[in-house]
Tab-separated table of N, CA, C and O in Angstrom:
chain	number	residue	atom	x	y	z
A	6	MET	N	-29.226	16.581	-18.806
A	6	MET	CA	-27.477	17.509	-17.915
A	6	MET	C	-26.976	16.331	-18.373
A	6	MET	O	-27.018	15.370	-18.135
A	7	SER	N	-25.222	17.097	-18.660
A	7	SER	CA	-24.338	16.470	-18.328
A	7	SER	C	-23.869	15.601	-17.330
A	7	SER	O	-23.279	16.646	-15.950
A	8	VAL	N	-23.120	14.368	-17.534
A	8	VAL	CA	-22.481	14.471	-16.302
A	8	VAL	C	-20.549	13.655	-16.221
A	8	VAL	O	-20.445	13.765	-17.982
A	9	ILE	N	-20.424	14.175	-15.265
A	9	ILE	CA	-18.802	14.221	-15.537
A	9	ILE	C	-18.081	13.752	-15.020
A	9	ILE	O	-18.455	13.389	-13.297
A	10	LEU	N	-17.346	12.652	-15.492
A	10	LEU	CA	-16.279	11.277	-14.451
A	10	LEU	C	-14.836	12.679	-13.471
A	10	LEU	O	-14.288	12.898	-14.314
A	11	ILE	N	-14.942	12.520	-12.443
A	11	ILE	CA	-13.894	13.702	-12.003
A	11	ILE	C	-12.941	11.757	-11.035
A	11	ILE	O	-13.049	11.125	-10.583
A	12	VAL	N	-11.353	11.814	-12.387
A	12	VAL	CA	-10.587	10.409	-11.310
A	12	VAL	C	-9.063	12.068	-10.885
A	12	VAL	O	-8.951	11.669	-11.776
A	13	GLU	N	-9.066	11.140	-9.268
A	13	GLU	CA	-8.531	12.515	-8.042
A	13	GLU	C	-8.068	12.054	-7.188
A	13	GLU	O	-9.154	11.265	-6.380
A	14	ASP	N	-6.958	11.244	-7.264
A	14	ASP	CA	-6.663	11.179	-5.750
A	14	ASP	C	-6.573	12.027	-4.391
A	14	ASP	O	-6.410	11.734	-3.083
A	15	ASN	N	-6.384	12.631	-4.818
A	15	ASN	CA	-5.957	14.408	-4.139
A	15	ASN	C	-7.505	14.702	-3.888
A	15	ASN	O	-8.277	15.380	-3.910
A	16	GLU	N	-7.938	15.465	-1.992
A	16	GLU	CA	-9.478	14.808	-1.370
A	16	GLU	C	-9.608	16.382	-2.161
A	16	GLU	O	-11.008	17.010	-2.073
A	17	LYS	N	-8.517	17.368	-1.725
A	17	LYS	CA	-8.631	19.165	-2.023
A	17	LYS	C	-9.422	19.167	-3.113
A	17	LYS	O	-10.147	20.008	-3.570
A	18	ASN	N	-8.620	18.797	-3.557
A	18	ASN	CA	-8.730	18.991	-5.507
A	18	ASN	C	-10.001	18.360	-6.297
A	18	ASN	O	-10.525	18.178	-6.606
A	19	MET	N	-10.403	17.411	-5.341
A	19	MET	CA	-11.735	16.823	-6.102
A	19	MET	C	-12.917	17.684	-5.564
A	19	MET	O	-13.144	17.634	-6.321
A	20	LYS	N	-13.282	17.613	-3.987
A	20	LYS	CA	-13.836	18.791	-4.056
A	20	LYS	C	-14.311	19.842	-4.233
A	20	LYS	O	-14.870	20.084	-4.662
A	21	LEU	N	-12.648	20.487	-4.631
A	21	LEU	CA	-12.711	21.738	-5.431
A	21	LEU	C	-13.067	21.295	-6.819
A	21	LEU	O	-14.294	22.530	-7.693
A	22	VAL	N	-13.263	20.676	-7.730
A	22	VAL	CA	-13.598	20.642	-8.960
A	22	VAL	C	-14.851	20.309	-9.000
A	22	VAL	O	-16.008	19.922	-9.834
A	23	ARG	N	-15.433	18.909	-7.926
A	23	ARG	CA	-16.826	18.183	-7.345
A	23	ARG	C	-18.074	19.895	-7.271
A	23	ARG	O	-18.736	20.359	-8.005
A	24	ASP	N	-17.323	20.459	-6.256
A	24	ASP	CA	-18.200	21.941	-6.414
A	24	ASP	C	-18.207	23.129	-7.228
A	24	ASP	O	-19.315	23.291	-7.054
A	25	VAL	N	-17.638	23.155	-7.609
A	25	VAL	CA	-17.300	24.231	-9.408
A	25	VAL	C	-18.488	23.835	-10.195
A	25	VAL	O	-19.372	23.748	-10.867
A	26	LEU	N	-17.792	21.782	-10.489
A	26	LEU	CA	-19.120	21.788	-11.719
A	26	LEU	C	-20.427	21.443	-10.933
A	26	LEU	O	-20.949	21.448	-11.493
A	27	GLN	N	-19.961	21.126	-10.126
A	27	GLN	CA	-22.090	21.380	-9.692
A	27	GLN	C	-22.445	22.464	-9.107
A	27	GLN	O	-23.856	22.719	-9.756
A	28	VAL	N	-22.074	23.889	-8.945
A	28	VAL	CA	-21.810	24.731	-8.862
A	28	VAL	C	-23.322	25.177	-10.345
A	28	VAL	O	-23.700	26.239	-10.574
A	29	LYS	N	-22.103	24.666	-11.524
A	29	LYS	CA	-22.208	25.159	-13.011
A	29	LYS	C	-23.527	23.910	-13.576
A	29	LYS	O	-24.158	24.188	-14.669
A	30	GLY	N	-23.886	23.190	-12.314
A	30	GLY	CA	-25.111	22.384	-13.008
A	30	GLY	C	-25.560	20.578	-13.596
A	30	GLY	O	-25.864	20.489	-14.063
A	31	TYR	N	-23.265	20.376	-13.426
A	31	TYR	CA	-23.587	19.780	-14.202
A	31	TYR	C	-23.477	18.557	-12.550
A	31	TYR	O	-22.645	18.700	-12.134
A	32	GLN	N	-23.168	17.123	-13.292
A	32	GLN	CA	-23.336	16.203	-11.870
A	32	GLN	C	-22.299	14.703	-12.915
A	32	GLN	O	-21.902	14.946	-13.294
A	33	THR	N	-21.332	15.323	-10.551
A	33	THR	CA	-20.239	14.523	-11.397
A	33	THR	C	-19.984	12.855	-10.145
A	33	THR	O	-21.090	13.110	-9.473
A	34	LEU	N	-19.828	12.474	-10.673
A	34	LEU	CA	-19.021	11.098	-10.901
A	34	LEU	C	-17.520	11.085	-10.247
A	34	LEU	O	-16.612	11.633	-10.209
A	35	GLU	N	-17.041	10.107	-8.973
A	35	GLU	CA	-15.639	10.369	-8.513
A	35	GLU	C	-15.463	9.449	-8.828
A	35	GLU	O	-15.918	8.044	-7.761
A	36	ALA	N	-13.942	8.908	-8.833
A	36	ALA	CA	-12.890	7.823	-8.496
A	36	ALA	C	-11.767	8.267	-7.591
A	36	ALA	O	-11.497	9.556	-8.867
A	37	ALA	N	-11.481	7.813	-7.225
A	37	ALA	CA	-9.619	8.401	-5.860
A	37	ALA	C	-9.367	7.249	-7.265
A	37	ALA	O	-7.338	7.623	-6.667
A	38	THR	N	-8.826	6.577	-7.772
A	38	THR	CA	-8.308	5.498	-8.084
A	38	THR	C	-8.130	5.563	-9.763
A	38	THR	O	-9.609	5.220	-10.352
A	39	ALA	N	-7.195	4.601	-10.811
A	39	ALA	CA	-7.200	5.030	-12.165
A	39	ALA	C	-8.521	3.979	-12.472
A	39	ALA	O	-9.497	3.663	-12.937
A	40	GLU	N	-8.366	2.435	-11.698
A	40	GLU	CA	-9.092	1.267	-11.820
A	40	GLU	C	-10.670	1.892	-11.938
A	40	GLU	O	-11.850	1.066	-12.668
A	41	ASP	N	-11.116	2.469	-10.336
A	41	ASP	CA	-12.442	2.672	-9.918
A	41	ASP	C	-13.072	3.967	-11.754
A	41	ASP	O	-14.394	3.780	-11.686
A	42	GLY	N	-12.234	4.095	-11.431
A	42	GLY	CA	-12.567	5.822	-12.568
A	42	GLY	C	-13.156	4.807	-13.877
A	42	GLY	O	-14.374	5.495	-14.869
A	43	ILE	N	-11.957	4.001	-14.835
A	43	ILE	CA	-12.522	2.507	-15.948
A	43	ILE	C	-13.707	2.072	-15.253
A	43	ILE	O	-14.786	2.391	-16.403
A	44	ALA	N	-13.838	1.468	-14.040
A	44	ALA	CA	-14.576	0.993	-13.453
A	44	ALA	C	-16.284	2.261	-13.947
A	44	ALA	O	-17.305	1.721	-14.709
A	45	LEU	N	-16.408	3.329	-13.339
A	45	LEU	CA	-17.336	4.454	-13.840
A	45	LEU	C	-18.031	4.639	-15.213
A	45	LEU	O	-19.123	4.524	-15.164
A	46	ALA	N	-16.590	4.725	-16.443
A	46	ALA	CA	-17.222	5.180	-17.330
A	46	ALA	C	-17.761	3.878	-18.019
A	46	ALA	O	-17.751	4.473	-18.404
A	47	GLN	N	-17.107	2.569	-17.592
A	47	GLN	CA	-17.582	1.778	-18.479
A	47	GLN	C	-19.192	1.583	-17.819
A	47	GLN	O	-20.376	1.175	-18.732
A	48	ALA	N	-19.272	1.604	-16.977
A	48	ALA	CA	-20.861	1.717	-16.161
A	48	ALA	C	-21.525	2.552	-16.597
A	48	ALA	O	-22.772	3.083	-16.824
A	49	HIS	N	-20.958	3.885	-16.821
A	49	HIS	CA	-21.972	5.404	-16.633
A	49	HIS	C	-21.579	6.186	-17.967
A	49	HIS	O	-22.075	7.091	-18.219
A	50	SER	N	-20.608	5.622	-19.437
A	50	SER	CA	-20.663	6.174	-19.938
A	50	SER	C	-20.819	7.817	-19.883
A	50	SER	O	-21.365	8.731	-20.423
A	51	PRO	N	-19.763	8.468	-18.896
A	51	PRO	CA	-20.228	10.163	-19.135
A	51	PRO	C	-19.668	10.715	-19.752
A	51	PRO	O	-19.224	10.862	-21.024
A	52	ASP	N	-20.074	11.874	-20.065
A	52	ASP	CA	-20.255	12.919	-21.321
A	52	ASP	C	-18.536	13.602	-21.614
A	52	ASP	O	-18.099	13.692	-22.586
A	53	LEU	N	-17.700	13.417	-20.105
A	53	LEU	CA	-16.197	13.813	-20.129
A	53	LEU	C	-15.762	12.839	-18.997
A	53	LEU	O	-16.541	12.650	-17.056
A	54	VAL	N	-14.189	12.455	-18.671
A	54	VAL	CA	-13.881	12.428	-18.021
A	54	VAL	C	-12.292	13.591	-17.926
A	54	VAL	O	-11.751	13.847	-18.329
A	55	LEU	N	-12.722	13.807	-16.047
A	55	LEU	CA	-11.357	14.348	-15.974
A	55	LEU	C	-10.261	13.701	-14.836
A	55	LEU	O	-10.921	13.302	-13.893
A	56	MET	N	-8.816	13.766	-15.971
A	56	MET	CA	-8.492	12.711	-15.362
A	56	MET	C	-7.090	12.831	-14.739
A	56	MET	O	-6.048	13.392	-15.686
A	57	ASP	N	-6.448	13.355	-13.807
A	57	ASP	CA	-5.678	13.435	-12.533
A	57	ASP	C	-4.047	12.112	-13.887
A	57	ASP	O	-5.036	11.208	-13.921
A	58	ILE	N	-2.627	12.589	-14.119
A	58	ILE	CA	-1.595	11.706	-14.216
A	58	ILE	C	-0.735	11.408	-12.952
A	58	ILE	O	-1.274	9.609	-13.029
A	59	GLN	N	-0.953	11.327	-12.513
A	59	GLN	CA	0.254	11.163	-10.720
A	59	GLN	C	-0.950	10.220	-9.990
A	59	GLN	O	-2.041	11.029	-9.394
A	60	LEU	N	-2.036	8.954	-10.189
A	60	LEU	CA	-2.558	7.572	-9.258
A	60	LEU	C	-2.272	7.157	-8.795
A	60	LEU	O	-0.740	6.506	-8.989
A	61	PRO	N	-2.580	7.047	-7.274
A	61	PRO	CA	-1.840	5.092	-7.604
A	61	PRO	C	-1.764	4.402	-8.025
A	61	PRO	O	-2.705	3.935	-8.516
A	62	GLY	N	-1.302	3.068	-8.140
A	62	GLY	CA	-1.589	2.067	-9.019
A	62	GLY	C	-1.317	2.195	-10.625
A	62	GLY	O	-0.167	2.760	-11.228
A	63	MET	N	-2.900	2.375	-11.396
A	63	MET	CA	-2.831	2.688	-12.745
A	63	MET	C	-2.197	4.062	-12.724
A	63	MET	O	-3.012	4.908	-12.100
A	64	ASN	N	-1.428	4.975	-13.141
A	64	ASN	CA	-1.370	5.772	-14.227
A	64	ASN	C	-2.580	6.437	-14.818
A	64	ASN	O	-2.847	5.571	-15.520
A	65	GLY	N	-2.977	7.626	-15.249
A	65	GLY	CA	-3.646	8.459	-15.888
A	65	GLY	C	-3.729	8.362	-16.977
A	65	GLY	O	-4.295	7.013	-17.650
A	66	ILE	N	-2.126	8.067	-17.730
A	66	ILE	CA	-2.210	7.240	-19.249
A	66	ILE	C	-2.568	5.667	-19.224
A	66	ILE	O	-2.841	5.920	-20.850
A	67	GLU	N	-1.825	5.673	-18.474
A	67	GLU	CA	-2.433	4.221	-18.420
A	67	GLU	C	-3.788	3.950	-18.499
A	67	GLU	O	-4.682	2.717	-19.851
A	68	ALA	N	-4.516	4.398	-17.359
A	68	ALA	CA	-5.817	4.935	-17.388
A	68	ALA	C	-6.673	5.037	-18.809
A	68	ALA	O	-7.235	3.986	-19.634
A	69	LEU	N	-5.919	6.189	-19.458
A	69	LEU	CA	-6.621	6.052	-20.716
A	69	LEU	C	-6.620	5.827	-22.238
A	69	LEU	O	-7.123	4.961	-22.657
A	70	GLY	N	-5.914	4.258	-22.461
A	70	GLY	CA	-5.128	3.559	-22.996
A	70	GLY	C	-6.153	2.500	-22.830
A	70	GLY	O	-6.946	1.180	-23.695
A	71	VAL	N	-6.291	2.281	-21.466
A	71	VAL	CA	-7.659	1.389	-21.140
A	71	VAL	C	-8.936	1.639	-21.713
A	71	VAL	O	-9.942	1.433	-22.725
A	72	LEU	N	-9.026	2.506	-21.734
A	72	LEU	CA	-11.062	3.957	-21.944
A	72	LEU	C	-11.054	4.142	-23.504
A	72	LEU	O	-11.919	3.094	-24.081
A	73	ARG	N	-9.651	3.764	-24.226
A	73	ARG	CA	-9.624	4.117	-25.550
A	73	ARG	C	-9.832	2.251	-26.524
A	73	ARG	O	-10.025	2.962	-27.266
A	74	ALA	N	-9.235	2.135	-25.491
A	74	ALA	CA	-8.859	0.714	-26.424
A	74	ALA	C	-10.640	-0.477	-26.259
A	74	ALA	O	-10.910	-1.199	-26.939
A	75	ASP	N	-11.576	0.478	-25.680
A	75	ASP	CA	-12.612	-0.393	-25.038
A	75	ASP	C	-13.587	0.558	-25.908
A	75	ASP	O	-13.682	1.647	-25.954
A	76	PRO	N	-14.866	0.504	-27.035
A	76	PRO	CA	-15.320	0.457	-28.397
A	76	PRO	C	-16.462	1.113	-27.296
A	76	PRO	O	-16.750	2.636	-27.467
A	77	ALA	N	-17.257	0.255	-25.988
A	77	ALA	CA	-18.119	0.984	-24.922
A	77	ALA	C	-17.582	2.936	-24.742
A	77	ALA	O	-17.695	3.832	-23.861
A	78	THR	N	-16.013	2.903	-24.488
A	78	THR	CA	-15.536	4.495	-23.442
A	78	THR	C	-14.859	5.102	-24.473
A	78	THR	O	-14.450	6.048	-24.501
A	79	ALA	N	-14.308	4.307	-25.759
A	79	ALA	CA	-13.536	4.749	-26.922
A	79	ALA	C	-13.402	6.088	-27.434
A	79	ALA	O	-12.606	7.286	-27.032
A	80	HIS	N	-14.913	6.639	-27.086
A	80	HIS	CA	-15.669	8.058	-27.171
A	80	HIS	C	-15.289	9.013	-26.580
A	80	HIS	O	-15.855	9.779	-27.381
A	81	ILE	N	-15.595	8.586	-25.243
A	81	ILE	CA	-15.734	9.582	-24.643
A	81	ILE	C	-14.182	10.806	-24.711
A	81	ILE	O	-13.058	10.203	-24.455
A	82	PRO	N	-14.646	11.754	-24.033
A	82	PRO	CA	-13.396	12.790	-25.110
A	82	PRO	C	-12.730	12.725	-22.834
A	82	PRO	O	-13.008	12.645	-21.754
A	83	VAL	N	-11.569	13.321	-23.055
A	83	VAL	CA	-10.848	12.603	-21.648
A	83	VAL	C	-9.771	13.993	-21.884
A	83	VAL	O	-9.169	13.888	-22.360
A	84	ILE	N	-9.785	14.608	-20.498
A	84	ILE	CA	-8.747	16.285	-20.346
A	84	ILE	C	-7.981	15.438	-18.932
A	84	ILE	O	-8.671	15.207	-17.388
A	85	ALA	N	-6.957	15.540	-19.769
A	85	ALA	CA	-5.488	15.016	-18.424
A	85	ALA	C	-5.538	16.762	-17.457
A	85	ALA	O	-5.758	17.834	-17.692
A	86	VAL	N	-6.011	16.509	-16.087
A	86	VAL	CA	-5.387	17.751	-15.066
A	86	VAL	C	-4.874	17.479	-14.286
A	86	VAL	O	-4.457	16.050	-13.564
A	87	THR	N	-3.426	17.827	-13.867
A	87	THR	CA	-2.258	17.295	-13.753
A	87	THR	C	-1.147	18.414	-13.856
A	87	THR	O	-1.243	20.123	-14.174
A	88	ALA	N	-0.563	17.999	-12.447
A	88	ALA	CA	0.552	19.390	-12.029
A	88	ALA	C	1.770	19.158	-12.554
A	88	ALA	O	2.716	19.536	-12.371
A	89	SER	N	1.627	18.313	-13.686
A	89	SER	CA	3.242	17.686	-14.810
A	89	SER	C	3.030	19.119	-15.328
A	89	SER	O	2.250	18.707	-16.765
A	90	VAL	N	3.329	19.747	-15.989
A	90	VAL	CA	4.181	20.875	-16.651
A	90	VAL	C	4.929	21.193	-16.992
A	90	VAL	O	5.034	22.619	-18.634
A	91	MET	N	5.927	20.636	-16.546
A	91	MET	CA	6.949	20.426	-17.942
A	91	MET	C	7.036	20.280	-19.155
A	91	MET	O	6.196	19.892	-19.614
A	92	GLN	N	7.804	20.776	-19.996
A	92	GLN	CA	7.199	20.468	-21.521
A	92	GLN	C	7.570	19.242	-21.421
A	92	GLN	O	5.958	18.555	-22.665
A	93	GLN	N	8.235	18.213	-21.577
A	93	GLN	CA	8.069	16.988	-21.878
A	93	GLN	C	6.693	16.095	-21.302
A	93	GLN	O	6.245	15.519	-22.153
A	94	ASP	N	6.826	16.516	-20.525
A	94	ASP	CA	5.258	15.779	-19.482
A	94	ASP	C	4.108	16.132	-20.939
A	94	ASP	O	3.269	15.364	-20.757
A	95	ARG	N	4.195	17.664	-20.832
A	95	ARG	CA	2.884	18.565	-21.886
A	95	ARG	C	3.034	17.685	-22.890
A	95	ARG	O	1.789	16.860	-24.115
A	96	LYS	N	4.377	16.902	-24.014
A	96	LYS	CA	4.295	16.111	-25.284
A	96	LYS	C	3.979	14.857	-24.615
A	96	LYS	O	2.385	14.460	-25.237
A	97	LEU	N	4.185	14.266	-23.740
A	97	LEU	CA	3.968	13.053	-23.284
A	97	LEU	C	2.509	12.270	-23.332
A	97	LEU	O	1.457	12.008	-23.907
A	98	ILE	N	1.437	13.383	-22.426
A	98	ILE	CA	0.212	13.317	-22.464
A	98	ILE	C	-0.591	14.140	-23.521
A	98	ILE	O	-1.542	13.040	-24.199
A	99	THR	N	0.317	14.540	-24.657
A	99	THR	CA	-0.969	15.122	-25.647
A	99	THR	C	-0.636	13.862	-26.721
A	99	THR	O	-1.549	13.535	-27.270
A	100	GLU	N	0.970	13.074	-26.660
A	100	GLU	CA	0.678	11.884	-27.363
A	100	GLU	C	-0.033	10.791	-27.201
A	100	GLU	O	-0.151	10.082	-27.353
A	101	ALA	N	-0.093	10.720	-26.095
A	101	ALA	CA	-1.068	9.271	-25.611
A	101	ALA	C	-2.173	9.780	-25.715
A	101	ALA	O	-3.360	8.845	-25.985
A	102	GLY	N	-2.904	10.889	-26.286
A	102	GLY	CA	-4.153	11.018	-27.020
A	102	GLY	C	-5.367	11.520	-26.150
A	102	GLY	O	-6.777	11.316	-26.840
A	103	PHE	N	-4.748	12.030	-24.969
A	103	PHE	CA	-5.938	12.940	-24.321
A	103	PHE	C	-6.467	14.165	-25.021
A	103	PHE	O	-5.913	14.839	-25.951
A	104	ASP	N	-7.311	14.524	-24.493
A	104	ASP	CA	-8.575	15.733	-25.519
A	104	ASP	C	-8.276	17.163	-24.859
A	104	ASP	O	-7.972	17.730	-26.626
A	105	ALA	N	-7.721	17.208	-24.507
A	105	ALA	CA	-7.229	18.578	-23.868
A	105	ALA	C	-6.395	18.319	-22.121
A	105	ALA	O	-5.759	17.107	-21.755
A	106	TYR	N	-5.533	19.557	-22.171
A	106	TYR	CA	-4.966	18.897	-20.961
A	106	TYR	C	-4.912	20.568	-19.906
A	106	TYR	O	-4.979	22.054	-20.173
A	107	ILE	N	-5.276	20.531	-18.911
A	107	ILE	CA	-5.547	21.759	-17.541
A	107	ILE	C	-4.566	21.382	-16.485
A	107	ILE	O	-3.737	20.299	-16.511
A	108	GLY	N	-3.518	22.527	-16.308
A	108	GLY	CA	-2.318	22.294	-15.726
A	108	GLY	C	-3.198	23.103	-13.602
A	108	GLY	O	-4.140	23.414	-14.063
A	109	LYS	N	-2.739	22.012	-13.008
A	109	LYS	CA	-2.694	22.617	-11.477
A	109	LYS	C	-1.486	23.611	-10.792
A	109	LYS	O	-0.928	23.697	-11.451
A	110	PRO	N	-2.000	24.285	-10.139
A	110	PRO	CA	-3.256	24.969	-9.595
A	110	PRO	C	-4.252	25.236	-11.093
A	110	PRO	O	-3.406	25.734	-11.668
A	111	ILE	N	-5.340	25.109	-10.402
A	111	ILE	CA	-6.623	25.130	-11.718
A	111	ILE	C	-6.660	26.540	-11.968
A	111	ILE	O	-7.080	27.393	-11.373
A	112	ASN	N	-6.424	27.017	-13.042
A	112	ASN	CA	-7.388	27.901	-13.007
A	112	ASN	C	-9.388	28.164	-13.297
A	112	ASN	O	-9.171	27.510	-14.318
A	113	LEU	N	-9.912	28.265	-12.662
A	113	LEU	CA	-11.466	28.096	-13.159
A	113	LEU	C	-12.268	28.872	-13.834
A	113	LEU	O	-12.798	27.906	-14.962
A	114	LYS	N	-11.814	29.736	-14.431
A	114	LYS	CA	-12.628	30.599	-15.886
A	114	LYS	C	-11.808	29.268	-17.160
A	114	LYS	O	-12.846	29.035	-17.389
A	115	GLU	N	-10.540	29.288	-17.363
A	115	GLU	CA	-10.062	28.248	-18.351
A	115	GLU	C	-10.379	26.633	-18.157
A	115	GLU	O	-10.771	25.871	-18.954
A	116	PHE	N	-10.973	26.548	-16.793
A	116	PHE	CA	-11.264	25.165	-16.516
A	116	PHE	C	-11.974	25.158	-16.838
A	116	PHE	O	-13.303	23.201	-17.888
A	117	LEU	N	-13.225	26.061	-16.244
A	117	LEU	CA	-14.640	25.613	-16.666
A	117	LEU	C	-15.036	26.346	-18.727
A	117	LEU	O	-15.561	25.183	-18.905
A	118	GLN	N	-13.843	26.548	-19.133
A	118	GLN	CA	-14.463	26.804	-20.676
A	118	GLN	C	-13.972	25.841	-21.412
A	118	GLN	O	-14.475	25.007	-22.154
A	119	ALA	N	-12.509	24.851	-21.313
A	119	ALA	CA	-12.501	23.677	-20.750
A	119	ALA	C	-13.119	22.412	-21.446
A	119	ALA	O	-13.803	21.843	-22.420
A	120	VAL	N	-14.548	22.498	-19.590
A	120	VAL	CA	-14.709	21.307	-19.213
A	120	VAL	C	-16.905	21.180	-20.675
A	120	VAL	O	-16.487	20.832	-21.489
A	121	ARG	N	-16.920	22.808	-21.040
A	121	ARG	CA	-17.840	23.612	-21.485
A	121	ARG	C	-17.776	22.910	-23.608
A	121	ARG	O	-18.192	22.389	-23.284
A	122	GLU	N	-16.300	23.097	-23.820
A	122	GLU	CA	-16.265	23.235	-25.001
A	122	GLU	C	-16.123	21.189	-25.251
A	122	GLU	O	-16.809	21.735	-26.597
A	123	MET	N	-15.826	20.730	-24.330
A	123	MET	CA	-15.570	19.518	-24.902
A	123	MET	C	-17.031	19.078	-24.819
A	123	MET	O	-17.239	18.194	-25.610
A	124	ILE	N	-17.774	19.472	-23.738
A	124	ILE	CA	-18.837	18.665	-23.816
A	124	ILE	C	-20.410	19.008	-25.021
A	124	ILE	O	-20.605	18.217	-25.510
A	125	GLU	N	-19.637	20.527	-25.070
A	125	GLU	CA	-20.117	20.844	-26.791
A	125	GLU	C	-19.763	19.883	-28.436
A	125	GLU	O	-21.283	19.796	-29.099
A	126	ALA	N	-19.289	19.704	-28.073
A	126	ALA	CA	-18.642	19.734	-29.563
A	126	ALA	C	-18.901	17.520	-29.441
A	126	ALA	O	-19.304	16.988	-30.616
A	127	ARG	N	-18.585	17.461	-28.033
A	127	ARG	CA	-19.808	16.133	-28.414
A	127	ARG	C	-21.361	15.605	-28.396
A	127	ARG	O	-21.348	14.864	-29.195
A	128	ARG	N	-21.210	17.285	-28.250
A	128	ARG	CA	-23.337	16.993	-29.130
A	128	ARG	C	-23.579	16.887	-30.136
A	128	ARG	O	-22.928	17.377	-30.957
């Protein structure tokens, strides 16, 4: 069973993503801050991380830098999940090294397809 770490500070968004993933048979780990997300990624080495960009404290781009700098987590694919859909935001997110980008509000079909593709590519 694939394990997906969700790093999201909005409770409604967390619940939506968690419920959709669990219905599809994925196991989920949850963090409301980047710092907690990094700790969970280091402890559990999930198959995929879904990272919000706007987080309290450290943001998602900074968190990605920490994950990529650590040999234990550098290989984990990370998808940015964010409401920042302006062209310049998208460029920043892509240049930061995220493996993919999903805009909010989430299109469930596209979301699940991106998740499936990332996990299959990792196998």
